[in-house]
Short mmCIF file of C-alpha atoms in Angstrom, two decimals:
data_model
loop_
_atom_site.label_atom_id
_atom_site.label_comp_id
_atom_site.label_asym_id
_atom_site.label_seq_id
_atom_site.Cartn_x
_atom_site.Cartn_y
_atom_site.Cartn_z
CA MET E 27 91.73 95.51 106.17
CA GLY E 28 95.24 94.62 105.09
CA THR E 29 98.24 93.13 106.88
CA ILE E 30 101.82 94.42 107.08
CA TYR E 31 104.57 91.88 107.90
CA ILE E 32 107.71 92.83 109.82
CA ASP E 33 110.71 90.52 109.95
CA SER E 34 114.47 90.71 110.42
CA GLY E 35 114.80 88.83 107.14
CA GLY E 36 112.83 91.34 105.11
CA ALA E 37 114.07 94.49 103.38
CA ALA E 38 113.83 98.16 104.23
CA GLY E 39 112.36 98.97 100.83
CA ASN E 40 109.63 96.31 100.73
CA SER E 41 105.98 97.24 101.18
CA GLY E 42 105.38 94.53 103.77
CA SER E 43 102.11 93.15 102.45
CA ARG E 44 103.41 89.62 101.69
CA ASP E 45 104.83 87.28 104.34
CA GLN E 46 107.98 86.54 102.30
CA ASN E 47 111.43 88.11 102.31
CA ALA E 48 111.51 89.26 98.71
CA ALA E 49 109.09 91.68 97.09
CA LEU E 50 106.45 90.29 94.78
CA VAL E 51 107.39 92.72 91.97
CA SER E 52 109.62 95.81 91.89
CA GLY E 53 111.06 98.52 89.68
CA THR E 54 113.03 101.76 89.61
CA ASN E 55 110.89 104.40 87.90
CA ALA E 56 107.25 104.61 88.99
CA THR E 57 105.37 107.83 88.11
CA VAL E 58 102.21 109.17 89.70
CA ALA E 59 99.11 110.98 88.45
CA GLY E 60 96.70 111.50 91.34
CA SER E 61 96.05 108.06 92.82
CA VAL E 62 97.24 106.13 89.75
CA VAL E 63 100.81 104.84 89.78
CA THR E 64 102.39 103.81 86.47
CA LEU E 65 105.06 101.13 86.89
CA ASP E 66 108.16 100.77 84.70
CA GLY E 67 109.15 97.54 83.04
CA SER E 68 106.63 94.79 82.43
CA PRO E 69 105.73 93.47 85.91
CA ASP E 70 103.14 90.70 86.18
CA LEU E 71 100.37 92.23 88.31
CA SER E 72 97.86 89.40 87.92
CA SER E 73 98.27 88.06 91.48
CA ILE E 74 97.86 91.42 93.26
CA VAL E 75 95.10 91.44 95.89
CA THR E 76 93.11 94.68 96.11
CA SER E 77 90.94 94.19 99.21
CA GLY E 78 90.51 92.18 102.41
CA ALA E 79 93.04 90.89 104.91
CA ASN E 80 95.56 90.04 102.16
CA GLN E 81 95.36 93.39 100.37
CA ASP E 82 98.66 94.32 98.73
CA SER E 83 100.54 97.57 99.15
CA ILE E 84 103.23 99.41 97.22
CA ARG E 85 106.23 101.28 98.59
CA LEU E 86 107.28 104.41 96.74
CA GLU E 87 110.71 105.53 97.88
CA GLN E 88 110.32 109.09 96.66
CA ALA E 89 106.83 109.77 98.07
CA ASN E 90 106.88 112.55 100.64
CA ASN E 91 103.44 112.12 102.24
CA ALA E 92 103.67 112.80 105.98
CA ASN E 93 104.73 109.62 107.78
CA MET E 94 103.94 107.40 104.80
CA LYS E 95 105.75 105.83 101.89
CA ILE E 96 103.59 102.69 101.70
CA PHE E 97 100.15 102.84 100.03
CA TRP E 98 97.34 100.28 99.80
CA ILE E 99 96.47 99.08 96.30
CA THR E 100 92.74 99.22 95.50
CA ALA E 101 92.85 98.35 91.76
CA PHE E 102 95.31 97.43 89.00
CA ASP E 103 95.53 97.28 85.22
CA ASP E 104 97.87 94.51 84.07
CA VAL E 105 97.83 95.82 80.50
CA ALA E 106 98.61 99.46 81.25
CA LYS E 107 100.87 98.37 84.16
CA THR E 108 99.21 100.73 86.63
CA VAL E 109 97.96 100.39 90.20
CA THR E 110 95.44 102.62 91.94
CA VAL E 111 96.17 103.43 95.60
CA SER E 112 93.96 104.53 98.48
CA VAL E 113 95.89 107.76 99.21
CA ALA E 114 97.42 109.89 96.45
CA PRO E 115 101.23 109.87 96.80
CA THR E 116 102.93 113.26 96.69
CA GLY E 117 106.34 114.36 95.45
CA VAL E 118 106.82 111.44 93.06
CA THR E 119 108.40 112.21 89.69
CA GLY E 120 110.19 108.89 89.29
CA SER E 121 110.58 106.48 92.17
CA ASN E 122 111.96 103.10 93.17
CA TRP E 123 109.00 100.86 94.03
CA LYS E 124 108.21 97.45 95.50
CA ILE E 125 104.95 95.57 95.98
CA GLY E 126 104.83 92.99 98.79
CA GLY E 127 107.66 91.43 100.78
CA ARG E 128 108.28 91.69 104.51
CA ILE E 129 109.87 94.89 105.81
CA ILE E 130 112.64 95.24 108.37
CA GLY E 131 111.96 97.06 111.62
CA SER E 132 109.03 99.38 111.94
CA GLU E 133 108.48 103.10 111.88
CA GLY E 134 111.97 103.84 110.65
CA HIS E 135 110.93 102.10 107.44
CA ASP E 136 107.45 103.63 107.29
CA GLY E 137 105.72 100.32 107.76
CA VAL E 138 103.20 100.88 110.51
CA ASN E 139 102.29 104.41 109.40
CA VAL E 140 100.16 102.94 106.64
CA LEU E 141 97.82 101.11 109.04
CA ARG E 142 94.14 102.03 108.85
CA ALA E 143 91.15 100.95 110.93
CA GLY E 144 90.95 97.18 110.62
CA ASP E 145 94.58 96.72 109.52
CA THR E 146 97.17 94.57 111.32
CA ALA E 147 100.95 94.65 111.63
CA VAL E 148 102.34 91.14 112.25
CA VAL E 149 105.77 91.00 113.90
CA ASN E 150 107.53 87.75 112.99
CA THR E 151 110.85 88.21 114.80
CA SER E 152 112.34 90.26 117.63
CA ILE E 153 113.41 93.85 116.98
CA THR E 154 116.04 95.92 118.74
CA GLN E 155 115.96 99.66 118.12
CA THR E 156 118.44 102.16 119.51
CA ALA E 157 116.91 105.42 118.26
CA GLY E 158 113.41 106.66 117.62
CA THR E 159 110.10 105.30 118.85
CA PRO E 160 109.59 101.92 117.12
CA TRP E 161 105.91 102.71 116.54
CA THR E 162 103.74 105.76 116.69
CA ILE E 163 100.13 104.93 115.82
CA ARG E 164 98.96 107.32 113.08
CA ALA E 165 95.31 106.36 112.61
CA SER E 166 92.45 105.31 114.89
CA GLY E 167 90.43 102.17 114.60
CA ASP E 168 86.67 102.46 114.58
CA THR E 169 83.48 100.49 115.22
CA THR E 170 82.93 99.86 111.50
CA SER E 171 86.27 98.38 110.38
CA GLY E 172 87.74 97.42 113.77
CA TYR E 173 90.95 97.98 115.69
CA VAL E 174 94.38 98.99 114.45
CA LYS E 175 96.40 95.95 115.59
CA ILE E 176 100.07 95.16 116.17
CA ARG E 177 100.67 91.55 117.15
CA GLY E 178 103.22 88.81 117.22
CA ALA E 179 102.97 86.07 114.62
CA ALA E 180 100.98 82.98 115.57
CA GLY E 181 102.86 80.96 118.17
CA VAL E 182 105.50 83.69 118.63
CA ARG E 183 105.99 86.41 121.24
CA PRO E 184 108.69 88.60 119.65
CA VAL E 185 110.66 90.98 121.85
CA ILE E 186 110.72 94.64 120.86
CA THR E 187 113.56 96.37 122.72
CA GLN E 188 114.19 100.11 122.83
CA SER E 189 117.32 101.55 124.43
CA ALA E 190 117.12 105.24 123.46
CA ALA E 191 116.77 108.00 126.05
CA SER E 192 113.31 109.56 126.52
CA THR E 193 111.83 107.32 123.83
CA ASN E 194 108.87 105.02 124.36
CA VAL E 195 108.55 101.64 122.72
CA ILE E 196 105.06 102.45 121.41
CA ASN E 197 103.33 105.82 121.30
CA PHE E 198 99.60 105.33 120.89
CA ASN E 199 99.31 109.02 119.99
CA SER E 200 95.87 109.12 121.70
CA LYS E 201 94.38 107.14 118.82
CA ALA E 202 91.20 105.21 119.54
CA TYR E 203 90.64 101.45 119.14
CA THR E 204 94.21 100.23 119.10
CA TRP E 205 95.25 96.67 120.00
CA LEU E 206 98.56 95.03 120.98
CA GLN E 207 98.80 91.25 121.22
CA SER E 208 101.45 88.59 121.92
CA LEU E 209 104.38 91.00 122.21
CA ASP E 210 107.22 91.40 124.71
CA LEU E 211 108.01 95.10 125.06
CA ALA E 212 111.22 96.17 126.81
CA GLN E 213 112.73 99.60 127.44
CA THR E 214 116.26 99.44 128.81
CA HIS E 215 117.04 103.15 129.23
CA ALA E 216 116.47 104.80 132.60
CA THR E 217 114.71 107.89 131.22
CA ALA E 218 112.13 106.25 128.97
CA GLY E 219 108.93 104.28 129.38
CA VAL E 220 107.17 101.60 127.38
CA LEU E 221 103.68 102.66 126.29
CA SER E 222 102.55 106.28 126.11
CA ALA E 223 99.40 108.22 125.25
CA CYS E 224 96.90 105.35 125.22
CA GLY E 225 93.63 106.45 123.62
CA ILE E 226 90.01 105.36 123.94
CA SER E 227 89.60 101.55 123.95
CA THR E 228 93.26 100.56 123.92
CA VAL E 229 93.65 96.79 124.42
CA LEU E 230 96.75 94.92 125.60
CA TYR E 231 96.23 91.17 125.27
CA ASP E 232 98.96 88.66 126.15
CA VAL E 233 101.57 91.43 126.33
CA LYS E 234 104.64 91.42 128.56
CA ILE E 235 106.06 94.81 129.56
CA SER E 236 109.39 95.32 131.30
CA ASP E 237 111.23 98.57 131.92
CA SER E 238 114.42 99.29 133.80
CA GLY E 239 113.73 103.00 134.01
CA ALA E 240 110.48 104.94 133.68
CA GLY E 241 106.78 104.13 133.26
CA GLY E 242 104.71 101.21 132.07
CA VAL E 243 101.31 101.99 130.54
CA VAL E 244 100.48 105.71 130.40
CA VAL E 245 96.81 106.49 129.72
CA ASN E 246 95.84 109.97 128.54
CA ALA E 247 93.15 112.14 130.09
CA GLY E 248 89.67 110.78 129.52
CA GLN E 249 91.01 107.66 127.75
CA SER E 250 90.77 103.96 128.60
CA VAL E 251 92.83 100.78 128.46
CA SER E 252 92.08 97.08 128.95
CA VAL E 253 95.02 94.94 130.11
CA ILE E 254 94.16 91.26 129.60
CA ALA E 255 96.30 88.20 130.38
CA SER E 256 99.39 90.42 130.48
CA GLU E 257 102.40 91.10 132.70
CA ILE E 258 103.97 94.42 133.75
CA SER E 259 107.17 94.56 135.81
CA GLY E 260 110.22 96.60 136.67
CA VAL E 261 108.92 100.09 135.91
CA ALA E 262 110.26 103.03 137.93
CA SER E 263 106.85 104.65 138.35
CA ASP E 264 103.26 103.38 138.11
CA ALA E 265 102.69 100.15 136.18
CA ILE E 266 99.41 101.61 134.89
CA GLY E 267 98.75 105.31 135.36
CA GLY E 268 98.44 108.63 133.62
CA SER E 269 96.62 111.94 133.89
CA SER E 270 92.89 111.95 134.67
CA GLN E 271 92.27 108.67 132.88
CA ASN E 272 88.94 107.00 133.62
CA GLY E 273 88.66 103.49 132.23
CA VAL E 274 91.33 101.01 133.35
CA HIS E 275 90.33 97.35 133.11
CA VAL E 276 92.83 94.76 134.31
CA ILE E 277 91.79 91.14 133.74
CA GLY E 278 93.79 88.00 134.49
CA SER E 279 97.07 89.93 134.62
CA TYR E 280 100.21 90.08 136.77
CA ILE E 281 101.69 93.40 137.91
CA HIS E 282 104.81 93.15 140.04
CA ASP E 283 108.06 94.68 141.27
CA CYS E 284 107.29 98.23 140.14
CA SER E 285 108.62 101.33 141.92
CA GLY E 286 105.31 103.21 141.87
CA ASP E 287 101.70 102.11 142.24
CA GLY E 288 100.46 98.97 140.58
CA ILE E 289 97.42 100.85 139.24
CA GLU E 290 96.77 104.53 139.89
CA LEU E 291 93.34 105.77 138.87
CA THR E 292 93.52 109.55 138.58
CA GLY E 293 90.21 110.25 136.83
CA ASN E 294 87.26 111.67 138.74
CA ALA E 295 84.94 109.02 137.25
CA PRO E 296 87.00 105.81 137.43
CA LEU E 297 84.53 103.35 135.84
CA SER E 298 87.28 100.74 136.17
CA PHE E 299 87.74 97.21 137.42
CA VAL E 300 90.45 94.75 138.44
CA LEU E 301 89.41 91.12 137.90
CA ASN E 302 91.29 87.89 138.73
CA SER E 303 94.67 89.63 138.77
CA VAL E 304 97.79 89.65 140.97
CA ILE E 305 99.56 92.81 142.13
CA ASP E 306 102.79 91.86 143.86
CA THR E 307 105.53 93.87 145.59
CA CYS E 308 105.01 97.34 144.15
CA SER E 309 106.69 100.12 146.13
CA GLY E 310 103.56 102.28 146.12
CA ARG E 311 99.95 101.18 146.46
CA GLY E 312 98.45 98.15 144.85
CA VAL E 313 95.42 100.07 143.55
CA TYR E 314 95.12 103.80 144.25
CA PHE E 315 92.06 105.96 143.58
CA SER E 316 93.75 109.35 143.86
CA SER E 317 91.25 111.85 142.45
CA ALA E 318 88.15 113.55 143.81
CA SER E 319 85.17 111.75 142.33
CA VAL E 320 82.03 113.11 140.71
CA ALA E 321 78.73 111.44 139.90
CA VAL E 322 78.30 109.47 136.68
CA ASN E 323 74.72 108.24 136.29
CA GLY E 324 74.41 108.70 140.00
CA HIS E 325 77.88 107.71 141.13
CA PRO E 326 81.23 106.73 139.69
CA THR E 327 81.85 103.03 140.13
CA ALA E 328 84.87 100.77 140.32
CA SER E 329 85.31 97.10 141.19
CA ILE E 330 88.10 94.89 142.49
CA ILE E 331 87.04 91.25 142.23
CA GLY E 332 89.14 88.12 142.70
CA ALA E 333 92.40 90.02 143.14
CA THR E 334 95.52 89.06 145.08
CA ILE E 335 97.47 92.11 146.31
CA TYR E 336 100.65 91.35 148.24
CA GLY E 337 103.64 93.16 149.70
CA CYS E 338 103.06 96.65 148.33
CA GLY E 339 105.00 99.35 150.15
CA SER E 340 101.99 101.58 150.65
CA SER E 341 98.33 100.57 150.85
CA GLY E 342 96.92 97.51 149.17
CA VAL E 343 93.81 99.44 148.08
CA GLU E 344 93.43 103.13 148.88
CA ALA E 345 90.81 105.75 148.05
CA VAL E 346 91.13 109.45 148.89
CA ASP E 347 87.60 110.69 148.17
CA ALA E 348 84.42 109.61 149.94
CA ASP E 349 82.29 110.06 146.78
CA LEU E 350 83.82 107.01 145.09
CA ARG E 351 81.60 103.94 144.80
CA LEU E 352 83.68 100.78 145.07
CA LEU E 353 83.02 97.05 145.14
CA LEU E 354 85.75 94.95 146.81
CA LEU E 355 84.91 91.26 146.54
CA ASN E 356 86.56 87.86 146.80
CA SER E 357 90.08 89.28 147.09
CA ILE E 358 93.15 88.63 149.25
CA LEU E 359 95.24 91.53 150.57
CA LEU E 360 98.32 90.40 152.47
CA ASP E 361 101.12 92.43 154.09
CA ASN E 362 100.61 95.66 152.21
CA GLY E 363 101.60 98.94 153.81
CA ASN E 364 105.03 97.66 154.81
CA VAL E 365 106.29 101.23 155.17
CA GLY E 366 104.65 101.02 158.61
CA THR E 367 102.16 103.87 158.16
CA GLU E 368 99.80 102.37 155.61
CA TYR E 369 97.29 99.55 155.46
CA ASN E 370 95.93 96.67 153.43
CA VAL E 371 92.75 98.73 153.02
CA ASN E 372 92.81 102.51 153.49
CA TRP E 373 89.42 104.21 153.12
CA PRO E 374 89.09 108.02 153.37
CA THR E 375 86.48 108.05 156.17
CA GLN E 376 84.57 105.60 158.31
CA SER E 377 81.34 106.66 156.58
CA PHE E 378 82.83 105.64 153.21
CA GLN E 379 81.82 102.08 154.00
CA LEU E 380 78.16 103.06 154.30
CA THR E 381 77.89 103.58 150.54
CA ASN E 382 80.46 101.00 149.37
CA PHE E 383 80.49 97.23 149.50
CA GLY E 384 83.15 94.76 150.57
CA ALA E 385 82.65 91.06 151.23
CA TYR E 386 84.25 87.61 150.94
CA ASN E 387 87.77 89.02 151.29
CA CYS E 388 90.86 88.07 153.26
CA PHE E 389 92.82 90.91 154.89
CA ASN E 390 95.95 90.04 156.82
CA ALA E 391 98.97 92.04 157.95
CA ASP E 392 100.68 89.55 160.25
CA GLY E 393 103.77 89.06 158.14
CA GLY E 394 105.93 91.35 160.23
CA LEU E 395 106.39 93.96 157.52
CA GLY E 396 105.14 96.81 159.70
CA GLY E 397 101.90 97.89 158.06
CA GLY E 398 98.40 97.89 159.48
CA ASN E 399 95.43 95.91 158.29
CA LEU E 400 92.25 98.01 157.96
CA SER E 401 91.77 101.78 158.13
CA ASN E 402 88.17 103.05 158.14
CA TYR E 403 87.03 99.63 156.95
CA THR E 404 85.07 97.31 159.24
CA ALA E 405 85.34 93.69 158.18
CA ASP E 406 82.11 92.14 156.89
CA ALA E 407 80.88 88.88 158.42
CA THR E 408 82.05 87.15 155.24
CA ASP E 409 85.55 88.67 155.42
CA ILE E 410 88.40 86.95 157.23
CA THR E 411 91.52 88.44 158.80
CA THR E 412 93.66 85.32 159.21
CA ALA E 413 96.70 84.57 157.04
CA PRO E 414 95.71 83.17 153.63
CA ALA E 415 98.44 80.48 153.69
CA PHE E 416 99.87 80.83 150.22
CA GLU E 417 102.38 78.27 149.01
CA ASN E 418 105.15 80.90 148.89
CA ALA E 419 104.04 84.52 148.56
CA ALA E 420 107.60 85.86 148.82
CA GLY E 421 108.51 83.63 145.90
CA ALA E 422 105.45 84.77 143.91
CA ASP E 423 103.63 81.46 144.31
CA PHE E 424 100.08 82.52 145.20
CA ARG E 425 98.47 79.10 145.15
CA LEU E 426 96.50 78.35 148.29
CA THR E 427 97.66 75.49 150.47
CA THR E 428 95.20 72.74 151.31
CA GLY E 429 94.51 74.16 154.77
CA SER E 430 94.10 77.78 153.68
CA PRO E 431 91.08 79.59 155.14
CA CYS E 432 90.58 81.12 151.68
CA VAL E 433 89.77 77.78 150.08
CA ALA E 434 86.09 77.54 149.07
CA THR E 435 85.14 80.56 151.18
CA GLY E 436 84.91 83.14 148.42
CA PHE E 437 81.87 84.49 146.67
CA PRO E 438 79.05 81.91 146.98
CA GLY E 439 78.68 79.72 143.94
CA GLN E 440 75.04 78.91 144.67
CA LEU E 441 74.14 82.26 143.13
CA LEU E 442 75.35 80.73 139.85
CA GLY E 443 73.60 77.43 140.42
CA GLY E 444 76.22 75.77 142.61
CA GLY E 445 75.60 73.99 145.88
CA THR E 446 75.44 75.56 149.32
CA GLY E 447 78.41 73.60 150.67
CA GLY E 448 82.09 74.32 150.32
CA LEU E 449 82.21 73.00 146.76
CA GLY E 450 79.72 75.65 145.69
CA TYR E 451 82.11 78.48 146.54
CA LEU E 452 85.09 79.97 144.74
CA ASP E 453 88.42 80.40 146.44
CA MET E 454 89.34 83.89 147.52
CA GLY E 455 92.02 85.63 145.46
CA ALA E 456 93.18 85.40 141.87
CA VAL E 457 94.53 81.85 141.74
CA GLN E 458 91.88 79.14 141.92
CA ARG E 459 92.48 75.48 142.68
CA ARG E 460 91.66 72.70 140.26
CA GLU E 461 90.00 69.81 142.05
CA PHE E 462 88.34 66.76 140.57
CA GLN E 463 85.53 64.51 141.68
CA GLY E 464 84.50 61.62 139.50
CA GLY E 465 86.73 62.95 136.71
CA ARG E 466 84.91 66.30 136.63
CA ALA E 467 86.63 69.60 137.43
CA LEU E 468 84.89 71.25 140.38
CA VAL E 469 86.83 74.49 140.45
CA VAL E 470 88.37 76.01 137.33
CA GLN E 471 91.89 77.30 137.81
CA GLY E 472 92.35 81.03 137.55
CA ILE E 473 95.29 82.95 136.10
CA GLY E 474 97.87 80.46 137.30
CA THR E 475 101.05 80.53 139.34
CA TYR E 476 103.60 83.28 138.96
#
């Protein structure tokens, strides 16, 4: 479960396993017999770590293993001056070598290709790349060793910028159990996207994605992604989409100003949810269930809870197939469908509501943008259709004003032990107030103001 460090102050030939610019030890003529590497000179190997999060690695310049020149060290002999590595290097008859030291860049220097289940790549500083995908994930994580992780250093959100045509910033390569954290990912070319081929159990946590051209998060068929406390903006197609993907989980995130749908669920068994998130001013739908659904343990299910969906050019939430089973709760949908032919809520048939559940929502289309309010949806007694009275929705300030009808009228808190009065209820929408009585917070603030 080692760590690879990436830094603009490192060196292309380092192995990356030490968070320091220079290599720990190095030489010019390593030879290989199976998994044993004999090192030239008389390097001091006594401080090499052979397991755990600080496991050391060696870079062999001449190795021609597919997508790998860096190898994890599992044992060493400080007398014979040999190290044993986890994968036998190939093609080595005499090679430059380095153990430790931060590397520059990423895949172009074979750094991330070495990652195994449980390993982490730590990005210390921002990276700009003009050719080639910065990272293609080569190995899956698993439930024994954990995720393959790429994250920014503690307290840092480095920017990884890609400007090449038809080249994504990160290609997940359909690998399972992969994790991105505390990164700012930007694609500046009009023909390329940001994240492609997400596999099973991909996690984006505290990740900002911006793209002046193509797509945001592309999820492969049958795969799943969780987007947590993250932001996606500026993409020329769907912020989160793909082909027949099933599991899309968006939690405490902000999706805005995208040219396609905020979230398009194309799988026939969505098993997805949107929780405490804002979808703002996307040209397509806010959330779009676009595929015919089939039963999964009775019925496919999806949930939208505590969402704020505003100003999307097509529907706020739309489903095309009556077999979907959907929970829509405690959300605010305002002025979606501004193309004039769509709605805040667009259900496939009137009977769809007989086997789906919606309650404690605010639906309003009185902003003069041209769209309708409800299609094949009859408001529940707990729903309201008056304006939510945001501070400044057009300016992306989705806090509720003091007089908002959405204040303390959301899902009843008494089910969780709260009172039966207004203070026992959540606010509708993604952004909760913080109020105090006797020095005690009564309502915990949600994802904040954007």
